[in-house]
CSV table of C-alpha atoms in Angstrom, one decimal:
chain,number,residue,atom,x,y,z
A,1,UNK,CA,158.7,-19.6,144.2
A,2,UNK,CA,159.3,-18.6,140.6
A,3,UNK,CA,158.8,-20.8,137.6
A,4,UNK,CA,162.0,-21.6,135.9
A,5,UNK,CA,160.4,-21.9,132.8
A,6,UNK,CA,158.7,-18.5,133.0
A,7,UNK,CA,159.2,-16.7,129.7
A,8,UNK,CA,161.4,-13.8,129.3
A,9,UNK,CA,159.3,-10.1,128.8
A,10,UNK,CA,161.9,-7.4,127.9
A,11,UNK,CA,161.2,-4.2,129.2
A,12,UNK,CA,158.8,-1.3,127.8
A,13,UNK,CA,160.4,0.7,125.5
A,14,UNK,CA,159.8,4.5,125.3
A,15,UNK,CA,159.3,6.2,122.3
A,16,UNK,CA,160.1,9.4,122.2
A,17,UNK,CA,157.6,11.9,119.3
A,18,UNK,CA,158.6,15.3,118.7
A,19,UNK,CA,156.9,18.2,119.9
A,20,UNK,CA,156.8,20.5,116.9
A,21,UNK,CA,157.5,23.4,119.1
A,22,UNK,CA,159.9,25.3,117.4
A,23,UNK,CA,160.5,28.4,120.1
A,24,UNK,CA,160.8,29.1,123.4
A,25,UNK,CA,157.7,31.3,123.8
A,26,UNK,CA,156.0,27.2,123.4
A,27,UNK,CA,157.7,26.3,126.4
A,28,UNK,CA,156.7,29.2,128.8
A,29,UNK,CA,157.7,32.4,128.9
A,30,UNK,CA,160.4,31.5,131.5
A,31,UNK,CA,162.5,29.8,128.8
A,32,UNK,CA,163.2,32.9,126.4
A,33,UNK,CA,166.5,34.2,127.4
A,34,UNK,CA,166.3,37.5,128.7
A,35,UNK,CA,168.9,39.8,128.2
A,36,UNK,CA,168.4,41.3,131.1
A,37,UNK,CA,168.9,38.3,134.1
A,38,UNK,CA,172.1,37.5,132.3
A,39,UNK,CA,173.4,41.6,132.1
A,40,UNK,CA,172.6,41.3,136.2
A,41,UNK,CA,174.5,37.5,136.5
A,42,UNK,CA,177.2,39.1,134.4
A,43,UNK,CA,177.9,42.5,136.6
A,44,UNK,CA,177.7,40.8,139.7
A,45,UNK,CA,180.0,37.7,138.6
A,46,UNK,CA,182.6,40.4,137.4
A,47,UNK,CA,182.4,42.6,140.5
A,48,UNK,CA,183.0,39.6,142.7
A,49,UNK,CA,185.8,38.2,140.8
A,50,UNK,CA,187.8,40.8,140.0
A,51,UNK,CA,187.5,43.5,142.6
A,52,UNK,CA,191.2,44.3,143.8
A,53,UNK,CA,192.4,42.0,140.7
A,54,UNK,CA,196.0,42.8,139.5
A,55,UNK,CA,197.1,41.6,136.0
A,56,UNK,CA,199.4,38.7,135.9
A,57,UNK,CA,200.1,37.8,132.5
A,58,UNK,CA,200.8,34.1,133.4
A,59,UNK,CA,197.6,33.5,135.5
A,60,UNK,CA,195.8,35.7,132.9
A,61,UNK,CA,194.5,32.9,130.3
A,62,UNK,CA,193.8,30.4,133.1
A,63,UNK,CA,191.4,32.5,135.3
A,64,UNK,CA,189.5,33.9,131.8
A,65,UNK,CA,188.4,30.3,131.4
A,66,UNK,CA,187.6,29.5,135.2
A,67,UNK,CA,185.6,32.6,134.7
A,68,UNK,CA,183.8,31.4,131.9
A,69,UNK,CA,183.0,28.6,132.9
A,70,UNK,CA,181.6,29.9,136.1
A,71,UNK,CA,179.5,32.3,133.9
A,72,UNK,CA,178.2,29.6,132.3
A,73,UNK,CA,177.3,27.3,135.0
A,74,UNK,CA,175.6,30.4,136.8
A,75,UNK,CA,173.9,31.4,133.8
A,76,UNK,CA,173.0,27.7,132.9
A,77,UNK,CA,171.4,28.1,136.5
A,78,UNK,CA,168.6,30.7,135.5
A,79,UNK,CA,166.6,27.5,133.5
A,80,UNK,CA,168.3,28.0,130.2
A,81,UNK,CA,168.1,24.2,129.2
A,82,UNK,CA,167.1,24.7,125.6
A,83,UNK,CA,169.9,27.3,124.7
A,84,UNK,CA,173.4,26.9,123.7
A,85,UNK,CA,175.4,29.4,125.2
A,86,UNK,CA,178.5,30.5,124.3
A,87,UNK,CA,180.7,32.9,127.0
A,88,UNK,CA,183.9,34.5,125.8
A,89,UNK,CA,185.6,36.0,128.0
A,90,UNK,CA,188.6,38.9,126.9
A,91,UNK,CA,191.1,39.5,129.7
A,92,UNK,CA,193.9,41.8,129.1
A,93,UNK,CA,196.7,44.3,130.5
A,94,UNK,CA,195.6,48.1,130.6
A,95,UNK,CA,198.3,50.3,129.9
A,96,UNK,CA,196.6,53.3,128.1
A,97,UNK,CA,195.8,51.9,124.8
A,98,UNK,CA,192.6,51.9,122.8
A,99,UNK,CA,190.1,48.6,122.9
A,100,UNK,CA,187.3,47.2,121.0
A,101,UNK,CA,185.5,44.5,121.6
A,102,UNK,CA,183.0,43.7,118.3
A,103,UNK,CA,181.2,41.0,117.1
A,104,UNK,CA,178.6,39.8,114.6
A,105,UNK,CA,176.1,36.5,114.2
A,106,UNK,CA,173.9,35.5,112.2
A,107,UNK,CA,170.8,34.2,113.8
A,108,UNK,CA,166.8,34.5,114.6
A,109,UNK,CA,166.5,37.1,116.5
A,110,UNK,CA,163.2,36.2,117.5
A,111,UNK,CA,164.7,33.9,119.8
A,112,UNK,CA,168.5,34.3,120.0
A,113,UNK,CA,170.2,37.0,122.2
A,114,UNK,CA,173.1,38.1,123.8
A,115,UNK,CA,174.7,39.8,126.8
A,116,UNK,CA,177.9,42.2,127.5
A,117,UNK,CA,179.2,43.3,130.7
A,118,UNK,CA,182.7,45.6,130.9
A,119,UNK,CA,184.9,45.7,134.2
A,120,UNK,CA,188.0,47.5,134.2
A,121,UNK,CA,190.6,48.6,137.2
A,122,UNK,CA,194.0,50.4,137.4
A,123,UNK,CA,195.9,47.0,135.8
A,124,UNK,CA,193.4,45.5,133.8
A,125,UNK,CA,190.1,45.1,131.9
A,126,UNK,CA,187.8,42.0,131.5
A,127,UNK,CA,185.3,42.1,128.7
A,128,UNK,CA,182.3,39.3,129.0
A,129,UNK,CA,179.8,38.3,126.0
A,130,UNK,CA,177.4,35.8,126.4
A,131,UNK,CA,175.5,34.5,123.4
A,132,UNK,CA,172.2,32.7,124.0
A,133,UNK,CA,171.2,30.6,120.7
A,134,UNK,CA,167.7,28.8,121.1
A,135,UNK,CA,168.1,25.0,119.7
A,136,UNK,CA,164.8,23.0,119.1
């Protein structure tokens, strides 16, 4: 039986001490986001989703975000835990006009990247960017 009177011990606390490691390469190699992995998740995301797509202007804005964020949870899925990632995703009507899709950032591009993918039908195009930004 326990003693009533035993005293009180609070638990351990953990301390936490940072690491100093300041890119991914310090992690392993499998932690540098490769353009490459994400160009493949991107094509194949876009080919599954959108084959035999028609435009609906309605629908249009609601299924670019369910598409992003099922980019982003597959992409999140390749081990990119120490990366913000950032997926926009442009869906619009094609009717024979001219598009361009640009952007610019500033970053390290030592360790920051990014991805692209283009799918386009009779109706409509989708464009994809993903933006991997290494945070310490």
């Amino acid at each position: 039986m326990e003693d009533a009177a035993a005293p009180y011990t609070a638990p351990k606390q953990i301390t936490y001490e940072n690491t100093y490691i300041t890119e991914p390469e310090g992690y392993g190699e499998q932690y540098v986001f490769k353009r490459h992995k994400v160009q493949s998740v991107l094509k194949q995301a876009l080919h599954d989703r959108m084959e035999g797509q028609q435009y609906d202007p309605v629908k249009a804005a609601q299924y670019a975000k369910q598409l992003a964020d099922d980019l982003r949870e597959k992409i999140k899925a390749l081990g990119y835990d120490r990366h913000k990632l950032v997926v926009q995703v442009t869906l619009g009507q094609k009717k024979g006009q001219a598009m361009r899709v640009v952007s610019r950032c500033l970053w390290d591009t030592h360790s920051d990247s990014s991805a692209s993918e283009l799918y386009e039908n009779e109706t409509l195009y989708c464009v994809c960017q993903v933006y991997g930004l290494y945070y310490e």
